Coordinates of C-alpha atoms and ligand atoms in Angstrom, one line a residue:
X168 CA 99.5 141.9 39.3
X169 CA 101.7 139.5 41.1
X170 CA 101.3 141.6 44.3
X171 CA 97.5 141.5 43.9
X172 CA 97.5 137.8 43.4
X173 CA 99.6 137.0 46.4
X174 CA 97.6 139.4 48.7
X175 CA 94.3 137.9 47.6
X176 CA 95.8 134.5 48.3
X177 CA 96.8 135.7 51.8
X178 CA 93.3 137.1 52.4
X179 CA 91.8 133.8 51.3
X180 CA 94.2 131.9 53.6
X181 CA 93.2 134.1 56.6
X182 CA 89.5 133.8 55.7
X183 CA 89.9 130.0 55.8
X184 CA 91.8 130.0 59.0
X185 CA 89.3 132.2 60.8
X186 CA 86.4 130.2 59.6
X187 CA 87.9 126.8 60.5
X188 CA 87.5 125.6 64.1
X189 CA 90.9 126.2 66.0
X190 CA 93.1 123.0 65.7
X191 CA 93.6 121.3 69.1
X192 CA 97.0 122.2 70.5
X193 CA 96.9 120.7 74.0
X194 CA 100.4 121.8 74.9
X195 CA 99.3 125.4 74.3
X196 CA 95.9 124.9 75.8
X197 CA 97.5 123.5 78.9
X198 CA 99.8 126.4 79.4
X199 CA 96.9 128.9 78.9
X200 CA 94.3 127.3 81.0
X201 CA 95.9 124.9 83.4
X202 CA 99.4 125.7 84.2
X203 CA 98.6 128.6 86.6
X204 CA 97.2 126.1 89.1
X205 CA 98.8 122.8 88.1
X206 CA 102.3 124.2 87.4
X207 CA 104.1 124.4 84.1
X208 CA 105.5 120.9 84.5
X209 CA 102.0 119.3 85.4
X210 CA 103.4 118.1 88.7
X211 CA 100.9 120.3 90.8
X212 CA 100.8 123.7 92.3
X213 CA 97.8 124.9 94.1
X214 CA 95.9 122.2 92.2
X215 CA 97.0 118.6 92.0
X216 CA 99.6 116.9 89.6
X217 CA 98.0 116.1 86.2
X218 CA 100.2 113.1 85.4
X219 CA 99.1 109.5 84.3
X220 CA 100.3 108.0 87.6
X221 CA 97.6 110.0 89.5
X222 CA 95.0 110.4 86.7
X223 CA 94.5 106.7 86.0
X224 CA 93.9 106.1 89.8
X225 CA 91.1 108.6 89.8
X226 CA 87.7 107.1 90.4
X227 CA 84.7 109.3 89.7
X228 CA 84.2 111.7 86.7
X229 CA 86.4 111.2 83.7
X230 CA 89.3 113.7 83.1
X231 CA 87.5 115.3 80.1
X232 CA 84.3 115.8 82.1
X233 CA 86.3 117.5 84.9
X234 CA 87.9 119.9 82.3
X235 CA 84.6 120.6 80.7
X236 CA 82.5 121.0 83.8
X237 CA 84.9 121.6 86.7
X238 CA 84.9 119.9 90.0
X239 CA 82.2 120.6 92.6
X240 CA 83.5 121.7 96.0
X241 CA 86.9 122.5 94.7
X242 CA 88.5 125.5 93.0
X243 CA 88.5 123.7 89.6
X244 CA 86.3 125.7 87.2
X245 CA 84.8 124.3 84.0
X246 CA 86.3 125.3 80.6
X247 CA 83.3 124.6 78.4
X248 CA 83.1 128.1 77.2
X249 CA 86.7 128.4 76.3
X250 CA 87.3 124.9 74.7
X251 CA 85.3 122.9 72.4
X252 CA 84.9 119.1 72.7
X253 CA 87.9 118.2 70.4
X254 CA 90.2 120.5 72.3
X255 CA 89.0 119.1 75.7
X256 CA 89.4 115.6 74.5
X257 CA 93.0 116.4 73.1
X258 CA 93.8 118.2 76.4
X259 CA 92.6 115.0 78.5
X260 CA 94.7 112.7 76.4
X261 CA 97.8 115.0 76.7
X262 CA 97.4 114.9 80.5
X263 CA 97.6 111.0 80.3
X264 CA 101.0 111.1 78.6
X265 CA 104.0 110.6 80.8
X266 CA 106.2 113.5 81.5
X267 CA 109.4 113.7 79.4
X268 CA 111.5 114.7 82.2
X269 CA 111.1 114.6 86.0
X270 CA 112.6 117.7 87.7
X271 CA 115.0 117.0 90.6
X272 CA 113.2 116.4 93.9
X273 CA 115.9 116.0 96.5
X274 CA 116.4 117.4 99.9
X275 CA 116.6 121.0 98.8
X276 CA 113.4 121.0 96.7
X277 CA 111.6 119.0 99.4
X278 CA 112.6 121.4 102.1
X279 CA 111.6 124.4 100.0
X280 CA 108.0 123.0 99.8
X281 CA 107.6 122.7 103.7
X282 CA 104.9 124.8 105.1
X283 CA 104.7 125.0 108.9
X284 CA 101.5 126.6 110.3
X285 CA 102.5 129.8 112.0
X286 CA 99.2 129.9 114.1
X287 CA 99.7 126.2 115.3
X288 CA 99.8 126.1 119.2
X289 CA 100.6 122.8 120.8
X290 CA 98.0 122.1 123.5
X291 CA 99.1 120.7 127.0
X292 CA 96.1 118.4 126.9
X293 CA 93.4 117.5 124.5
X294 CA 91.1 120.5 123.9
X295 CA 88.1 118.0 123.8
X296 CA 86.7 115.6 126.5
X297 CA 86.9 112.1 125.0
X298 CA 89.0 108.9 125.2
X299 CA 92.1 110.0 123.4
X300 CA 92.7 106.1 122.6
X301 CA 89.4 105.8 121.1
X302 CA 89.6 108.6 118.5
X303 CA 88.7 107.4 115.0
X304 CA 89.6 109.3 111.8
X305 CA 87.4 108.9 108.7
X306 CA 89.0 110.0 105.4
X307 CA 86.5 111.6 103.2
X308 CA 87.7 111.5 99.6
X309 CA 85.1 113.5 97.8
X310 CA 86.2 116.9 99.2
X311 CA 89.5 115.8 100.7
X312 CA 88.8 116.0 104.4
X313 CA 89.3 114.0 107.6
X314 CA 86.7 113.9 110.2
X315 CA 87.9 113.3 113.8
X316 CA 85.4 111.2 115.7
X317 CA 84.9 110.5 119.3
X318 CA 84.9 106.8 119.2
X319 CA 82.3 106.5 122.1
X320 CA 79.7 109.0 121.1
X321 CA 80.5 109.3 117.4
X322 CA 80.5 113.0 117.7
X323 CA 82.6 114.8 115.0
X324 CA 85.2 116.8 117.0
X325 CA 86.8 118.4 113.9
X326 CA 86.9 118.1 110.1
X327 CA 90.1 119.2 108.5
X328 CA 91.3 119.7 105.0
X329 CA 93.9 117.2 103.7
X330 CA 96.1 117.4 100.6
X331 CA 94.4 116.2 97.4
X332 CA 93.8 112.4 97.1
X333 CA 94.9 110.8 100.3
X334 CA 96.1 107.2 99.8
X335 CA 96.9 104.5 102.4
X336 CA 96.3 104.6 106.0
X337 CA 97.3 107.7 107.9
X338 CA 100.0 106.8 110.6
X339 CA 99.8 107.8 114.2
X340 CA 102.6 108.6 116.5
X341 CA 103.1 105.9 119.0
X342 CA 101.4 107.8 121.8
X343 CA 98.3 108.5 119.4
X344 CA 98.6 112.3 119.6
X345 CA 99.8 113.2 116.1
X346 CA 98.7 111.8 112.9
X347 CA 100.6 111.8 109.4
X348 CA 98.6 111.7 106.3
X349 CA 100.0 111.2 102.7
X350 CA 98.5 112.2 99.3
X351 CA 99.3 110.5 96.0
X352 CA 101.0 113.9 95.0
X353 CA 103.6 113.2 97.7
X354 CA 102.4 115.7 100.3
X355 CA 102.7 114.7 103.9
X356 CA 100.6 116.5 106.5
X357 CA 101.1 116.5 110.2
X358 CA 98.0 117.0 112.3
X359 CA 97.8 117.3 116.2
X360 CA 94.8 115.5 117.3
X361 CA 94.9 117.0 120.8
X362 CA 94.8 120.6 119.6
X363 CA 92.8 119.8 116.4
X364 CA 95.2 121.8 114.3
X365 CA 97.5 121.2 111.4
X366 CA 101.1 121.4 112.3
X367 CA 102.5 121.6 108.8
X368 CA 103.0 119.8 105.5
X369 CA 105.7 119.0 103.0
X370 CA 106.0 117.4 99.7
X371 CA 108.2 114.5 100.2
X372 CA 107.8 113.0 96.6
X373 CA 106.2 114.0 93.4
X374 CA 104.0 110.8 93.2
X375 CA 103.9 108.7 96.3
X376 CA 102.4 105.4 97.5
X377 CA 102.2 105.4 101.3
X378 CA 104.0 106.2 104.5
X379 CA 105.3 104.2 107.6
X380 CA 106.0 105.5 111.1
X381 CA 109.1 104.2 113.0
X382 CA 108.5 102.3 116.1
X383 CA 110.3 104.9 118.1
X384 CA 108.0 107.6 116.6
X385 CA 111.0 109.7 115.3
X386 CA 110.7 109.1 111.5
X387 CA 108.2 108.9 108.8
X388 CA 109.2 107.0 105.7
X389 CA 107.7 107.9 102.4
X390 CA 107.6 105.5 99.4
X391 CA 107.9 107.3 96.1
X392 CA 107.3 106.3 92.5
X393 CA 108.4 109.7 91.2
X394 CA 111.3 110.1 91.7
X395 CA 112.5 106.6 92.5
X396 CA 113.3 107.4 96.1
X397 CA 112.6 106.8 99.7
X398 CA 112.3 110.0 101.8
X399 CA 112.8 109.8 105.5
X400 CA 111.3 112.8 107.5
X401 CA 111.7 113.8 111.0
X402 CA 108.3 113.6 112.7
X403 CA 109.3 116.5 115.0
X404 CA 109.3 119.2 112.3
X405 CA 108.9 117.4 109.0
X406 CA 112.4 118.1 108.0
X407 CA 114.3 115.8 105.6
X408 CA 116.5 113.3 107.3
X409 CA 117.4 111.4 104.2
X410 CA 116.4 111.1 100.5
X411 CA 117.7 107.7 99.3
X412 CA 117.8 106.9 95.7
X413 CA 116.4 103.6 95.1
X414 CA 118.5 101.3 92.9
X415 CA 118.7 97.4 92.9
X416 CA 121.8 95.6 93.5
X417 CA 122.6 95.8 89.8
X418 CA 122.0 99.5 89.6
X419 CA 118.4 99.3 88.0
X420 CA 116.4 102.2 89.5
X421 CA 113.2 101.2 91.2
X422 CA 109.8 102.7 92.1
X423 CA 109.0 101.9 95.7
X424 CA 105.5 100.2 95.8
X425 CA 105.1 100.5 99.5
X426 CA 106.9 101.0 102.8
X427 CA 105.9 99.2 106.0
X428 CA 107.0 99.6 109.6
X429 CA 108.6 96.5 111.3
X430 CA 108.8 97.8 114.9
X431 CA 110.4 94.7 116.6
X432 CA 113.2 94.9 114.0
X433 CA 113.7 98.6 114.3
X434 CA 113.3 98.9 110.6
X435 CA 111.3 99.9 107.6
X436 CA 110.6 97.1 104.9
X437 CA 110.2 98.1 101.3
X438 CA 108.3 96.5 98.5
X439 CA 109.9 97.5 95.2
X440 CA 108.2 97.7 91.9
X441 CA 111.0 97.3 89.4
X442 CA 113.5 94.9 90.9
X443 CA 113.1 91.5 92.5
X444 CA 114.3 92.6 95.9
X445 CA 113.0 93.4 99.3
X446 CA 114.8 96.2 101.2
X447 CA 115.1 96.5 104.9
X448 CA 116.1 100.0 106.1
X449 CA 117.2 100.3 109.6
X450 CA 116.4 103.3 111.9
X451 CA 118.1 101.5 115.0
X452 CA 120.5 103.6 116.9
X453 CA 123.1 100.8 116.7
X454 CA 122.1 98.7 113.8
X455 CA 123.3 95.1 113.5
X456 CA 125.9 95.6 110.7
X457 CA 126.0 91.9 110.0
X458 CA 122.6 92.7 108.4
X459 CA 123.0 96.2 107.3
X460 CA 126.1 96.3 105.2
X461 CA 125.9 99.8 103.7
X462 CA 123.7 98.7 100.8
X463 CA 125.9 95.8 99.9
X464 CA 123.2 93.2 100.6
X465 CA 123.1 90.8 103.5
X466 CA 126.3 88.9 103.9
X467 CA 126.8 86.7 106.9
X468 CA 130.6 86.6 106.6
X469 CA 131.2 90.4 107.0
X470 CA 133.5 90.9 109.9
X471 CA 134.7 94.2 111.4
X472 CA 133.2 97.5 110.8
X473 CA 131.3 97.9 107.7
X474 CA 131.3 101.1 105.7
X475 CA 127.9 102.7 105.8
X476 CA 127.0 105.3 103.1
X477 CA 123.9 106.4 104.8
X478 CA 122.4 107.2 108.2
X479 CA 119.7 104.7 107.7
X480 CA 121.7 101.5 106.5
X481 CA 120.0 99.3 104.0
X482 CA 119.9 95.6 103.6
X483 CA 118.9 94.3 100.1
X484 CA 117.4 90.8 100.0
X485 CA 117.2 89.2 96.5
X486 CA 113.8 87.5 96.0
X487 CA 112.8 84.8 93.4
X488 CA 110.1 87.1 92.0
X489 CA 108.9 90.8 91.8
X490 CA 106.9 91.3 95.0
X491 CA 104.9 94.5 95.6
X492 CA 102.2 93.7 98.1
X493 CA 103.2 92.5 101.6
X494 CA 101.7 91.1 104.7
X495 CA 103.7 90.5 107.9
X496 CA 103.4 87.9 110.7
X497 CA 102.6 89.6 114.0
X498 CA 106.3 89.2 115.1
X499 CA 107.5 90.7 111.8
X500 CA 109.8 87.7 111.1
X501 CA 107.9 86.6 108.1
X502 CA 106.8 88.6 105.2
X503 CA 104.3 87.2 102.7
X504 CA 104.5 88.6 99.3
X505 CA 102.2 88.5 96.3
X506 CA 103.8 87.7 92.9
X507 CA 103.4 90.4 90.2
X508 CA 101.5 87.9 88.1
X509 CA 98.9 87.7 90.8
X510 CA 98.8 84.0 90.7
X511 CA 100.8 83.0 93.7
X512 CA 103.0 84.2 96.5
X513 CA 105.9 83.4 98.7
X514 CA 107.1 83.7 102.2
X515 CA 110.4 85.3 103.1
X516 CA 112.0 84.8 106.5
X517 CA 113.4 88.3 107.2
X518 CA 115.9 86.8 109.8
X519 CA 117.7 84.6 107.3
X520 CA 116.8 86.6 104.3
X521 CA 115.5 83.5 102.4
X522 CA 112.3 82.2 100.8
X523 CA 110.8 79.6 103.3
X524 CA 107.5 78.7 101.6
X525 CA 105.4 79.3 98.5
X526 CA 101.8 80.3 98.7
X527 CA 98.8 79.3 96.7
X528 CA 97.1 82.6 96.0
X529 CA 95.5 83.0 92.6
X530 CA 93.2 85.9 91.7
X531 CA 95.4 88.8 92.7
X532 CA 95.4 88.8 96.4
X533 CA 95.4 92.2 98.1
X534 CA 97.7 91.2 101.0
X535 CA 98.0 94.7 102.4
X536 CA 94.5 94.2 103.7
X537 CA 95.2 91.0 105.2
X538 CA 94.4 90.2 108.9
X539 CA 95.2 87.4 111.3
X540 CA 93.4 85.6 114.1
X541 CA 93.8 82.6 116.3
X542 CA 92.2 79.5 114.8
X543 CA 92.3 76.2 116.5
X544 CA 95.9 75.7 117.6
X545 CA 97.3 77.9 114.9
X546 CA 97.1 81.4 113.5
X547 CA 95.5 82.1 110.3
X548 CA 95.8 84.9 107.8
X549 CA 93.0 86.0 105.5
X550 CA 93.2 88.1 102.4
X551 CA 90.7 89.2 99.7
X552 CA 91.4 89.0 96.0
X553 CA 91.1 91.9 93.7
X554 CA 90.2 89.7 90.7
X555 CA 88.3 87.0 92.2
X556 CA 85.3 86.6 94.5
X557 CA 87.2 84.7 97.2
X558 CA 88.8 85.2 100.5
X559 CA 91.9 82.9 101.1
X560 CA 92.6 81.7 104.6
X561 CA 96.2 80.6 105.1
X562 CA 97.6 78.7 108.1
X563 CA 100.7 80.6 109.2
X564 CA 102.4 77.7 110.6
X565 CA 102.2 75.5 107.5
X566 CA 101.6 78.3 105.0
X567 CA 98.9 76.2 103.4
X568 CA 95.5 77.6 102.3
X569 CA 93.0 76.0 104.7
X570 CA 89.9 77.5 103.0
X571 CA 88.9 79.7 100.1
X572 CA 85.7 81.3 101.0
X573 CA 83.5 82.2 98.1
X574 CA 82.1 85.8 98.1
X575 CA 79.7 87.8 95.9
X576 CA 82.7 89.4 94.2
X577 CA 86.3 90.6 94.5
X578 CA 86.9 92.6 97.6
X579 CA 89.4 95.3 98.7
X580 CA 89.3 95.5 102.5
X581 CA 88.9 93.2 105.6
X582 CA 88.9 94.0 109.3
X583 CA 88.3 92.3 112.6
X584 CA 89.1 93.0 116.2
X585 CA 90.4 90.8 119.1
X586 CA 87.1 91.1 120.9
X587 CA 85.0 90.2 118.0
X588 CA 84.0 86.7 116.7
X589 CA 83.5 88.0 113.2
X590 CA 85.6 89.2 110.2
X591 CA 84.1 91.8 108.0
X592 CA 84.9 91.8 104.2
X593 CA 83.6 94.1 101.5
X594 CA 82.7 93.3 97.9
X595 CA 84.3 96.3 96.4
X596 CA 83.9 95.4 92.6
X597 CA 81.1 94.2 90.4
X598 CA 77.3 94.2 90.6
X599 CA 77.4 93.3 94.4
X600 CA 79.5 96.2 95.6
X601 CA 76.7 97.0 98.0
X602 CA 77.4 93.8 100.0
X603 CA 79.3 93.4 103.2
X604 CA 80.1 89.9 104.4
X605 CA 80.4 89.0 108.0
X606 CA 82.4 85.8 108.5
X607 CA 82.6 83.7 111.6
X608 CA 86.3 83.5 112.6
X609 CA 86.1 79.8 113.7
X610 CA 83.7 78.1 111.1
X611 CA 85.1 80.3 108.3
X612 CA 81.5 80.6 107.0
X613 CA 79.6 83.8 106.0
X614 CA 77.1 84.2 108.6
X615 CA 75.4 87.3 107.3
X616 CA 75.6 89.6 104.2
X617 CA 74.7 93.3 105.0
X618 CA 73.3 95.6 102.4
X619 CA 72.8 98.9 104.2
X620 CA 72.2 100.9 100.9
X621 CA 71.3 98.8 97.8
X622 CA 73.3 99.9 94.8
X623 CA 75.9 101.9 96.7
X624 CA 79.4 101.0 97.2
X625 CA 79.9 99.6 100.8
X626 CA 83.4 99.2 101.9
X627 CA 86.1 99.3 104.6
X628 CA 85.5 98.6 108.1
X629 CA 87.2 99.8 111.4
X630 CA 86.3 98.8 114.9
X631 CA 86.1 101.0 118.0
X632 CA 88.9 100.4 120.6
X633 CA 86.8 97.8 122.5
X634 CA 85.6 96.0 119.4
X635 CA 81.9 96.7 120.2
X636 CA 81.2 98.6 117.2
X637 CA 82.1 98.3 113.5
X638 CA 82.2 101.4 111.3
X639 CA 81.4 100.8 107.6
X640 CA 81.7 103.4 104.7
X641 CA 79.0 104.1 102.3
X642 CA 81.6 105.0 99.6
X643 CA 79.7 107.6 97.7
X644 CA 79.7 111.4 97.3
X645 CA 76.6 111.7 99.3
X646 CA 77.7 108.9 101.6
X647 CA 77.9 108.0 105.2
X648 CA 79.7 106.1 107.9
X649 CA 77.4 103.5 109.4
X650 CA 78.0 102.4 113.0
X651 CA 77.0 98.8 113.6
X652 CA 76.8 96.9 116.8
X653 CA 79.5 94.3 116.2
X654 CA 77.8 91.6 118.1
X655 CA 74.1 92.0 116.9
X656 CA 75.1 93.3 113.6
X657 CA 72.4 95.9 113.9
X658 CA 72.8 99.5 112.6
X659 CA 73.2 102.0 115.5
X660 CA 74.0 105.3 113.9
X661 CA 74.5 106.8 110.3
X662 CA 76.9 109.7 110.1
X663 CA 76.7 111.7 106.8
X664 CA 80.0 112.0 105.0
X665 CA 81.5 112.9 101.7
X666 CA 82.7 109.7 100.0
X667 CA 84.3 108.1 103.1
X668 CA 87.0 105.6 102.5
X669 CA 89.2 104.4 105.2
X670 CA 88.6 104.8 109.0
X671 CA 91.4 104.4 111.6
X672 CA 91.1 103.9 115.3
X673 CA 94.1 105.2 117.4
X674 CA 94.2 102.3 119.8
X675 CA 93.7 99.6 117.2
X676 CA 96.5 101.3 115.1
X677 CA 99.1 102.0 117.7
X678 CA 98.7 98.6 119.5
X679 CA 99.0 96.8 116.0
X680 CA 95.6 95.0 116.6
X681 CA 95.7 91.6 114.8
X682 CA 92.4 92.7 113.2
X683 CA 93.8 95.6 111.3
X684 CA 96.1 96.2 108.5
X685 CA 99.5 97.6 109.7
Ligands
LIG794 FE1 95.3 101.3 98.1 C1 96.1 101.1 101.4 C2 98.2 99.9 97.2 C3 94.3 101.3 94.9 C4 92.4 102.9 99.0 N1 96.8 100.6 99.2 C5 97.0 100.5 100.5 C6 98.3 100.0 100.8 C7 98.9 99.7 99.6 C8 98.0 100.1 98.6 C9 100.3 99.1 99.4 C10 98.9 99.8 102.3 C11 99.7 101.1 102.6 C12 99.3 101.7 103.8 O1 98.1 101.8 104.3 O2 100.3 102.2 104.4 N2 96.1 100.6 96.4 C13 97.3 100.0 96.2 C14 97.4 99.7 94.9 O3 98.5 99.1 94.4 C15 96.2 99.8 94.1 C16 95.5 98.6 93.8 C17 96.4 100.7 92.8 C18 97.3 101.9 93.0 O4 98.1 102.1 92.1 O5 97.3 102.6 93.9 C19 95.4 100.7 95.1 N3 93.6 101.9 97.1 C20 93.4 101.9 95.8 C21 92.2 102.5 95.4 O6 91.7 102.6 94.2 C22 91.5 102.9 96.6 C23 90.2 102.1 96.8 C24 90.9 104.3 96.5 C25 92.1 105.4 96.6 O7 92.0 106.1 97.6 O8 92.9 105.3 95.8 C26 92.5 102.6 97.6 N4 94.4 101.8 99.9 C27 93.3 102.5 99.9 C28 92.9 102.7 101.4 C29 94.0 102.0 102.1 C30 95.0 101.6 101.1 C31 91.7 103.4 102.0 C32 94.2 102.0 103.7 C33 93.5 100.8 104.1 C34 93.7 100.5 105.6 O9 92.7 100.2 106.2 O10 94.7 100.6 106.2

């Protein structure tokens, strides 16, 4: 009797279990459906990393929709037949939780990720007939490609695949021949523009922000959030020169918000997310050890040889606030930083390592997109704001705001060129995202607002080498790069592209044109 009762209870329980919908168990579902491509630890394999640091930056379809329907033009299939809506929702939520442990990602792991292309052949000269200094790259974010454009004819010379989710400007070697591209998953790709071939790629971090090229072209520095490191790679063969753990003076670990090149100073300058410090990392052959005191911070009294614990000595400058977005004066003596609160900013003189001025910058300025030009007898710097429809124009002698130009909404990017009398500024956010303002550099007035495709996001501008044409992105899946006559502001050509974002002209970048971000 007892046996009979317990077996009928078991049968009943089994019936219930089979009849009820499977309870969402995202950890198991992840291992069953996702781990093969995105790796057991969610840090990426053949597919990208699935961690909050990357996913929350994803524009476009929501994570749950991608799990359900897949992603067009990629190898990501949809799982609607395997998972019901609850399990998809639970899985999407799980992917947004931070990882409990970060696996080590030091020199050994980074080197093990390096893939050099065996069929790459270095050409003796460009395999195309075009002005090598007027090549322009267009990043296409929809299907993760870069189009290589002849800057005179706008013919597409090549379209190559990049790592998933490129962020920040690709960086050219000083001779303009190679370009280095970074993805948010920390991959750095080296591409030879002359031979139109990838040279290789390496995963320098697990979640990265941007890269910078040293003035001598020997090193690429990679700013990482995960782990808290700065990776320095040899540009020659992408081998690791150094992985520097980033800790503030008091030992607090910090993410690196961004790394910038400061060629006249033979250094990289780092913006740090979690400590109120600016770091300067020297790549000079003979660094001035009065500055670079083996990580001990700048100390003007140091005499005699200083112990150096790294091949790239570091100077740590304490700042009055957390600063994680920078703009440099053309001579790289001054760095303008925006405060974390996004309400103001300050100027640090890198020579003396001290704050020299405060900046009036409400509305979350995006200093990284700032540009400079001559205005009267001074030089001004202009920056858009991510939370306010304004462009601030700042006098770089007095550090005072000379004008706040009202725009049709918050913007992301600005560009100009030495040979152009205009500044172009997008309206990236809000109902007027289809507008592109053209501003007169001297009157500081908007002279025209272009709307090349009503309703579409219109953003980011790059000029050709001579400044005669301006290239604008229709930042949509079925988008385009529009070529404008930079003088008449008339459309000249429309090149179809897949969600084009940034464009980068070799000459403007390697000469550090004042009209472009560095
Ligand atoms: Fe960017 C450059 C930071 C979001 C597209 N972005 C930069 C740079 C920094 C930065 C520090 C300069 C580095 C360089 O070029 O070497 N970006 C940030 C952020 O902090 C922010 C607001 C949020 C985040 O966590 O990343 C952010 N950025 C975005 C986007 O959402 C954009 C529009 C789409 C994307 O691709 O993620 C975007 N950022 C870009 C682009 C550049 C860039 C296209 C290069 C601009 C250039 O002309 O040089």
